[in-house]
Amino acid sequence: MAAVAGAGAGAGEPSLPTVRPDLVELSGYHSAQVEVEVRLNTNESPIPPPEGWLEDFRAGLSDIDFNRYPDREATELRRALAESHGVRPEQVFCANGSNEILQSLLLAYGGPGRTVALFEPTYTMHRQIARTTATAVAAGRRTDDHRLDLDEVRRVTGAERPVITFLCSPNNPSGRADPLEQMEEVLALTPGLMVVDEAYGQFAPSSALELLRGDGPGAERVAVARTFSKTWSMAGMRLGYLVADPEVVRACALVALPYHLDAAKQLAGRLALRYVHEMEARVALLREERGRIAAGLAALPVDTWPSDANFILFRPVAVPAREVWSHLLDRSVLVRDCSEWPGLTGCLRVTVGLPEENDRFLAALDESLR
Ligand code: PMP
């Protein structure tokens, strides 16, 4: 007998169990991984980590006891991160990328019968991980120019009483950062935890860390997720972290697998923090390049939105986005096709690359729009 949807492995012939029915229509995360010369689709840093970091890392690897489990508490890494943000180590939780941070929060605070709020268009994994953890999603809208609408925040948080309200600042894929005063207002409206995803935080004019470190009302309900995948040039290492109240950190530790953070990664993150000036130099270069791309786009028949991150959202006016995307790919330039995402009809997103990559992108885009 074939397994009946929703029944798991039933009583008849042995067979593969069916997938949880609430996951059936999920399609997973899709960003094309194809061989191209100019890869501008996943917002990584185009610049490798500093040579000095690589040397330190190679040397440090030889001190690792590879036959032993790593430090489960990631003590030294958390201490270094805490120091860099002016918080206590008990306020830091590390994981395999900030996606795993988001998943830990949802495992700990979400689940059946619980709801999280988010404001779309935003980072799609917030909704996706909520679904995989069987957490209900109350989705509000951002304004047409991708700002937070406080009336909408009030409506959604008031009606749904979410355990977590997610913000993303700078927001992916619009690139817009939410002003601190607005985050403060969202916090006041939020009955539970306000999680601010700051994957691109180093590009933003301000950070929710200021609220968390302050003594304003609700500071203990602010949690900030950050990553080494972008400005730290370490997407290949998969390392992210959370800064939050110690109680939130303990909740995340509760759902983490034993020894989830390997020794090499702990070392890599700790050493990276010695190269903060090099990281800041990369941010400065990318900001400058972002300005150049924005100026290039302004001269073309596309709509664009101002960005506080290392990517720019744009919408071709006269040529269908999918055609433009294919044309760019034919010229070995890969950007992100968001054209069928809710609230982003016809939009594409380009990551800021190296100067020559950005030139290639602008030239290919110009051609594709003719
Ligand atoms: N948050 C946002 C807003 C992102 O854009 C990304 C990467 N696409 C992530 C989190 C996840 O980053 P990672 O898991 O690599 O740390």
Short mmCIF file of C-alpha atoms in Angstrom, two decimals, residues 59-245:
data_model
loop_
_atom_site.label_atom_id
_atom_site.label_comp_id
_atom_site.label_asym_id
_atom_site.label_seq_id
_atom_site.Cartn_x
_atom_site.Cartn_y
_atom_site.Cartn_z
CA ALA A 59 49.13 28.06 11.78
CA GLY A 60 46.24 27.74 14.25
CA LEU A 61 44.93 24.61 12.58
CA SER A 62 48.02 22.71 13.62
CA ASP A 63 47.17 23.34 17.30
CA ILE A 64 43.72 21.78 17.05
CA ASP A 65 43.21 18.37 18.67
CA PHE A 66 41.28 16.93 15.78
CA ASN A 67 40.58 13.68 17.65
CA ARG A 68 38.71 15.63 20.35
CA TYR A 69 35.35 17.36 20.25
CA PRO A 70 35.56 21.15 20.07
CA ASP A 71 34.77 23.53 22.94
CA ARG A 72 30.99 23.21 23.16
CA GLU A 73 30.65 26.72 24.58
CA ALA A 74 32.87 28.33 21.90
CA THR A 75 34.32 30.22 24.87
CA GLU A 76 37.11 32.16 23.18
CA LEU A 77 35.11 33.08 20.10
CA ARG A 78 32.21 34.32 22.20
CA ARG A 79 34.56 36.29 24.40
CA ALA A 80 36.15 37.96 21.39
CA LEU A 81 32.78 38.75 19.82
CA ALA A 82 31.44 40.09 23.10
CA GLU A 83 34.45 42.35 23.43
CA SER A 84 34.04 43.63 19.89
CA HIS A 85 30.41 44.63 20.58
CA GLY A 86 30.77 45.84 24.17
CA VAL A 87 28.55 43.10 25.63
CA ARG A 88 29.13 40.10 27.91
CA PRO A 89 30.06 36.64 26.54
CA GLU A 90 26.80 35.26 28.05
CA GLN A 91 25.01 37.51 25.55
CA VAL A 92 26.55 35.82 22.51
CA PHE A 93 25.48 32.60 20.80
CA CYS A 94 27.32 31.29 17.73
CA ALA A 95 26.08 28.97 14.99
CA ASN A 96 26.76 27.72 11.48
CA GLY A 97 25.76 30.87 9.65
CA SER A 98 23.11 33.34 10.72
CA ASN A 99 20.50 31.12 9.10
CA GLU A 100 21.19 28.64 11.88
CA ILE A 101 20.81 31.46 14.39
CA LEU A 102 17.36 32.17 12.97
CA GLN A 103 16.54 28.47 13.08
CA SER A 104 17.69 28.19 16.70
CA LEU A 105 15.47 31.10 17.70
CA LEU A 106 12.51 29.56 15.92
CA LEU A 107 13.15 26.13 17.43
CA ALA A 108 13.35 27.66 20.88
CA TYR A 109 10.50 30.15 20.70
CA GLY A 110 8.37 29.08 17.73
CA GLY A 111 6.62 25.81 17.00
CA PRO A 112 2.99 24.68 16.82
CA GLY A 113 0.51 27.18 18.22
CA ARG A 114 2.99 30.07 18.08
CA THR A 115 3.22 32.95 15.63
CA VAL A 116 6.02 35.16 14.37
CA ALA A 117 5.56 38.47 12.56
CA LEU A 118 7.52 39.74 9.58
CA PHE A 119 7.16 42.55 7.06
CA GLU A 120 7.55 41.69 3.40
CA PRO A 121 9.24 41.89 1.02
CA THR A 122 12.09 40.75 3.26
CA TYR A 123 14.64 37.95 3.57
CA THR A 124 12.73 34.87 2.42
CA MET A 125 14.37 32.51 4.92
CA HIS A 126 12.53 34.13 7.84
CA ARG A 127 9.27 32.76 6.46
CA GLN A 128 10.87 29.54 5.26
CA ILE A 129 12.46 28.62 8.62
CA ALA A 130 9.24 29.54 10.42
CA ARG A 131 7.50 27.00 8.18
CA THR A 132 10.05 24.24 8.75
CA THR A 133 9.73 24.74 12.50
CA ALA A 134 5.90 24.59 12.25
CA THR A 135 5.57 28.20 13.39
CA ALA A 136 2.69 30.32 12.07
CA VAL A 137 3.64 33.44 10.14
CA ALA A 138 1.77 36.75 10.38
CA ALA A 139 3.02 38.72 7.41
CA GLY A 140 2.58 42.47 7.13
CA ARG A 141 3.60 44.60 4.17
CA ARG A 142 6.29 47.21 3.83
CA THR A 143 5.46 50.38 1.91
CA ASP A 144 5.99 50.48 -1.87
CA ASP A 145 9.35 52.13 -1.30
CA HIS A 146 10.32 49.37 1.16
CA ARG A 147 9.98 51.32 4.40
CA LEU A 148 8.44 50.00 7.60
CA ASP A 149 4.87 51.14 8.07
CA LEU A 150 4.26 51.52 11.80
CA ASP A 151 0.47 51.32 11.41
CA GLU A 152 0.98 47.98 9.71
CA VAL A 153 3.35 46.88 12.48
CA ARG A 154 0.71 47.89 15.06
CA ARG A 155 -2.01 46.01 13.17
CA VAL A 156 -0.03 42.78 12.83
CA THR A 157 1.59 42.67 16.27
CA GLY A 158 -1.64 43.76 18.00
CA ALA A 159 -3.78 41.13 16.27
CA GLU A 160 -1.36 38.21 16.33
CA ARG A 161 0.67 38.69 19.54
CA PRO A 162 3.79 37.18 17.90
CA VAL A 163 6.50 35.55 20.02
CA ILE A 164 9.05 37.04 17.63
CA THR A 165 8.84 40.07 15.37
CA PHE A 166 11.50 39.89 12.67
CA LEU A 167 13.11 42.93 11.11
CA CYS A 168 15.94 42.87 8.61
CA SER A 169 18.14 45.95 8.50
CA PRO A 170 19.52 46.65 5.97
CA ASN A 171 16.65 44.74 4.46
CA ASN A 172 17.29 42.06 1.87
CA PRO A 173 16.43 42.47 -0.99
CA SER A 174 15.64 46.21 -0.94
CA GLY A 175 18.88 47.27 0.77
CA ARG A 176 17.10 49.82 2.95
CA ALA A 177 18.09 50.15 6.63
CA ASP A 178 15.38 50.90 9.18
CA PRO A 179 16.12 54.01 11.25
CA LEU A 180 16.84 53.32 14.91
CA GLU A 181 13.87 55.42 16.06
CA GLN A 182 11.55 53.20 14.00
CA MET A 183 13.06 50.06 15.48
CA GLU A 184 12.45 51.56 18.91
CA GLU A 185 8.81 52.07 18.00
CA VAL A 186 8.54 48.51 16.69
CA LEU A 187 10.00 47.27 19.97
CA ALA A 188 7.36 49.18 21.91
CA LEU A 189 4.64 47.57 19.76
CA THR A 190 6.15 44.09 19.96
CA PRO A 191 4.85 41.88 22.76
CA GLY A 192 7.74 39.39 22.54
CA LEU A 193 11.23 39.29 21.10
CA MET A 194 12.32 41.71 18.36
CA VAL A 195 14.91 39.94 16.24
CA VAL A 196 16.86 42.23 13.93
CA ASP A 197 18.69 40.40 11.16
CA GLU A 198 21.80 42.50 10.54
CA ALA A 199 23.57 40.29 8.01
CA TYR A 200 24.60 43.54 6.27
CA GLY A 201 24.88 45.55 9.49
CA GLN A 202 28.40 46.88 8.79
CA PHE A 203 27.01 48.92 5.89
CA ALA A 204 24.21 50.52 7.91
CA PRO A 205 24.29 53.93 9.59
CA SER A 206 23.04 52.45 12.89
CA SER A 207 22.46 49.11 14.60
CA ALA A 208 19.85 47.61 16.89
CA LEU A 209 22.83 46.72 19.10
CA GLU A 210 22.50 50.29 20.37
CA LEU A 211 19.01 49.49 21.68
CA LEU A 212 20.20 46.20 23.16
CA ARG A 213 23.10 47.84 24.97
CA GLY A 214 21.02 50.80 26.12
CA ASP A 215 18.86 51.01 29.20
CA GLY A 216 15.64 51.88 27.37
CA PRO A 217 12.43 49.92 27.95
CA GLY A 218 12.50 46.47 26.35
CA ALA A 219 16.28 46.33 25.80
CA GLU A 220 16.22 42.72 27.02
CA ARG A 221 13.75 41.85 24.21
CA VAL A 222 16.13 42.92 21.42
CA ALA A 223 18.16 40.22 19.66
CA VAL A 224 20.58 40.91 16.80
CA ALA A 225 21.72 38.28 14.29
CA ARG A 226 24.99 38.85 12.44
CA THR A 227 27.15 36.86 10.07
CA PHE A 228 30.72 36.35 8.91
CA SER A 229 29.42 35.52 5.41
CA LYS A 230 29.36 39.05 3.99
CA THR A 231 31.75 41.80 5.07
CA TRP A 232 34.05 39.31 6.84
CA SER A 233 34.59 37.45 3.52
CA MET A 234 33.95 34.07 5.11
CA ALA A 235 30.78 32.73 3.46
CA GLY A 236 32.61 29.45 2.89
CA MET A 237 33.11 28.94 6.64
CA ARG A 238 29.42 29.23 7.65
CA LEU A 239 29.62 31.25 10.84
CA GLY A 240 27.03 33.55 12.35
CA TYR A 241 26.11 34.79 15.80
CA LEU A 242 23.42 36.27 17.96
CA VAL A 243 23.75 39.07 20.47
CA ALA A 244 20.88 38.99 22.96
CA ASP A 245 19.83 38.69 26.58
#
